[in-house]
Amino acid sequence: RLTERFDDIFQKIKGQGIINEKNVDEAIREIRIALLEADVNYKIVKELLAKVKEKALGRKVVKSVSPGQAFVKIIHDEMVNIMGEGFSGLELEKNKPATIMLVGLQGSGKTTHAGKLAVYLKKKYHRPLLVAGDIYRPAAIEQLKTLGKSIDVPVYAGDTDMSPPEICREALKYAEQNSLDTVIIDTAGRLQIDEPLMEELNEIKKEVTLNEILFVADAMTGQEAVNIASTFHNKVGMDVVCLTKLDGDARGGAALSIKYVTGKPIKFAGTGEKLSDLEEFHPERMVSRILG
Amino acid sequence: FKGKKTVDDELFDEMEAILIQSDLGVTPALDIVEDMRKQARERKVREPGQLLELFKEEILHLLEGSEKTYAFSSSPFVFFVIGVNGVGKTTTIGKLGWQYVQEGKRVMIVAGDTFRAAAVEQLQIWAERAGCTFFSKPMNTDPSAVIYEALQKADKEGFDCVLVDTAGRLHTRGNLLDELKKMNRVAKKVIPDAPHEVVIVLDASTGQNALAQVKTFHEHLPLTGMVITKLDGTSKGGIAVSLYHDYNIPISHIGIGEEVEDLREFSAKDFVEALFL
Ligand SMILES: Nc1nc2c(ncn2[C@@H]2O[C@H](COP(=O)(O)OP(=O)(O)OP(=O)(O)O)[C@@H](O)[C@H]2O)c(=O)[nH]1
Ligand SMILES: Nc1nc2c(ncn2[C@@H]2O[C@H](COP(=O)(O)OP(=O)(O)OP(=O)(O)O)[C@@H](O)[C@H]2O)c(=O)[nH]1
Ligand SMILES: [Mg+2]
Ligand SMILES: [Mg+2]
């Protein structure tokens, strides 16, 4: 465990009461390896550790706390600072019907999350509408319809010749006509470097006023999490993030990377394949998980 | 890198950054860089271009023997395609089926995912695109029962190849790993050597967790091949180097897109070149 490893490093400075440069460098090397093994982005690790080193040097070690513990606390607090505060709900007030668009890479869990979100909103007495915005993936519409049926939530699917922006526009009308107050748009998975598909998302934005753009990311994403998230954010925009497959054992460094580079809060955690497997994201718990 | 004129510490740092950012893994990357420092000294490497070649050589050496082409040594030749959720198993089966059909093979695609919404419908569309025979049972049928019947049919009707799609499963779910083992046992009841290939599909954008995935799946059902998908994205899939180094499971293909022809045989040389682009 990290605390023990740091205690060993700082054993040599016991009684000195001050963490000095040499043993801090050794501890920094250890934490660097731990963070990179946890998939935190290389450049972010560099910046984070520069801050940690600054804070650790010259700090008096409180008698009741081992220097290892003191060091871990500095890192822990720095990371919690990056992750931001806990869950604060979705912005569902400024437009009616409130419209949320899910975006992200292929296979990240968007369609499943759309279903989970619908369940979550129903529990809060909303009347959601799911919109089948993925016209490319084989049986994508079928998948969303099946999920909708299982939770008794209507699914709007366009005619076969409609583009996603058109489908979304018509879906909004359908929502209004049927007094459905929240519209959840599922979109096709896409690479952030696919210009026409990224533009498609902006076309959807032109057709419907969005309350939230929700970026769905896989918790096991590696170093590219930074480029992926920042490109989605710069080209389309994102307001909220959902991290999926947290029921696995990926350390989830991508969470830190995504928050660091976009500044957008991670609000949801996908913790399984059932539509009830949705939790509010806990930043502090994520930090402990990343630190391993 | 391009502007560098000398082989110095800064250049080695840059190489380290490239390797780590490719998801190769921090400890393997540090080991390679350390080794390269020694070699550069011994071989008196002074040009940055030369150093780059040295790095490529080293990684190519680590990937020696990593390429694999499946040879249908018996009939029907059975593949289990497994992996965690959303990596591209179903899509890869469609692509692979199409490739074998182009080669004149008679291919059966089996809907072993009887759990996820519209999994059977999705695979059916791929089977049609690929010109393969499609075999499925109703949703929630025990996947082992699906395999049992499918293999009996494939054997009886003289299929060359059977591609079995399975539900995505996290390697942390013991009961789902048991389900795979049961599918394996049941397959052997029909065809003693089946499955002839157990292929794990990995997403190129996955970080260090790929190691845990391969380790655990391999412990429960010995893997004979790996496929790395979504290499058309910006992730380099550097984890493949550590995976091959640690588990010696060869890589047969890479996925480079969402269309039926977007599958390539794995080339270690091309892979290493791409790592440094
Ligand atoms: N274990 C686990 N599996 C999940 C979670 N979220 C989604 N999945 C699974 O991940 C796989 C992919 O989910 P989808 O919802 O189809 O992903 P997607 O982003 O819509 O995929 P594309 O539309 O192809 O881009 C499915 O097998 C889901 O059941 C999660 O939180 N935990
Ligand atoms: N860009 C790109 N996308 C891919 C590739 N392979 C698969 N995909 C996409 O990834 C998503 C998931 O693919 P699936 O084949 O459904 O993945 P799966 O492993 O069968 O998913 P589950 O059965 O839900 O576990 C789909 O949107 C595919 O089109 C690839 O090589 N490149
Ligand atoms: Mg989807
Ligand atoms: Mg599948």
XYZ file of C-alpha atoms in Angstrom, chain A residues 77-174:
98
model
C -5.767 16.545 -1.126
C -4.219 17.783 -4.369
C -6.157 15.126 -6.322
C -9.419 15.791 -4.471
C -8.930 19.435 -5.346
C -8.746 18.510 -9.029
C -11.759 16.175 -8.868
C -13.986 18.884 -7.438
C -17.022 18.658 -5.215
C -19.552 15.888 -5.092
C -22.738 15.373 -7.060
C -24.831 18.431 -7.745
C -27.567 17.156 -10.033
C -28.348 17.823 -13.678
C -29.349 21.177 -15.119
C -32.966 20.454 -16.038
C -34.546 23.854 -15.501
C -33.443 26.327 -18.120
C -35.247 24.737 -21.087
C -38.400 22.667 -21.375
C -38.427 19.890 -22.262
C -34.982 19.511 -20.648
C -32.728 17.952 -23.269
C -29.610 15.898 -22.609
C -27.344 14.606 -25.395
C -25.008 11.677 -24.718
C -21.711 11.611 -26.615
C -18.536 9.561 -26.548
C -16.344 6.960 -28.205
C -17.609 3.677 -29.596
C -18.596 1.146 -26.949
C -18.205 3.474 -23.951
C -21.724 2.693 -22.663
C -23.867 5.565 -23.994
C -26.959 3.565 -24.975
C -26.964 1.707 -21.671
C -26.422 4.990 -19.797
C -29.360 6.535 -21.655
C -31.561 3.789 -20.221
C -30.051 4.239 -16.762
C -30.632 7.983 -16.925
C -34.270 7.417 -17.863
C -34.729 5.178 -14.799
C -32.989 7.750 -12.611
C -35.196 10.574 -13.886
C -38.388 8.533 -13.552
C -37.530 8.009 -9.876
C -37.417 11.796 -9.565
C -40.923 12.045 -11.064
C -39.806 13.134 -14.516
C -41.375 11.808 -17.702
C -38.411 11.047 -19.969
C -38.278 10.349 -23.682
C -35.409 8.354 -25.161
C -34.288 9.390 -28.641
C -32.624 6.929 -30.999
C -30.000 9.213 -32.491
C -27.673 6.394 -33.624
C -28.670 5.484 -37.166
C -25.438 3.703 -38.008
C -24.722 0.840 -35.630
C -26.558 -2.363 -36.558
C -29.627 -2.758 -34.312
C -28.794 0.374 -32.282
C -32.388 1.577 -32.533
C -33.561 -1.899 -31.625
C -31.267 -1.853 -28.575
C -32.674 1.453 -27.305
C -36.257 0.336 -27.979
C -35.653 -2.869 -26.035
C -34.248 -0.902 -23.102
C -37.110 1.597 -23.223
C -39.671 -1.186 -23.230
C -38.043 -2.814 -20.198
C -38.487 0.365 -18.144
C -41.721 1.599 -19.686
C -40.118 4.700 -21.206
C -41.108 5.810 -24.717
C -38.450 5.779 -27.428
C -38.571 8.125 -30.396
C -37.058 6.687 -33.560
C -37.131 8.578 -36.847
C -38.018 7.315 -40.299
C -35.292 5.498 -42.177
C -34.209 8.509 -44.249
C -33.935 11.002 -41.386
C -30.604 12.397 -40.220
C -29.822 12.536 -36.499
C -30.400 16.325 -36.309
C -33.818 15.868 -37.955
C -34.657 12.969 -35.649
C -33.826 15.121 -32.617
C -35.913 18.025 -33.898
C -38.911 15.774 -34.419
C -38.338 14.084 -31.080
C -38.658 17.414 -29.286
C -42.022 17.984 -30.983
C -43.080 14.488 -29.983
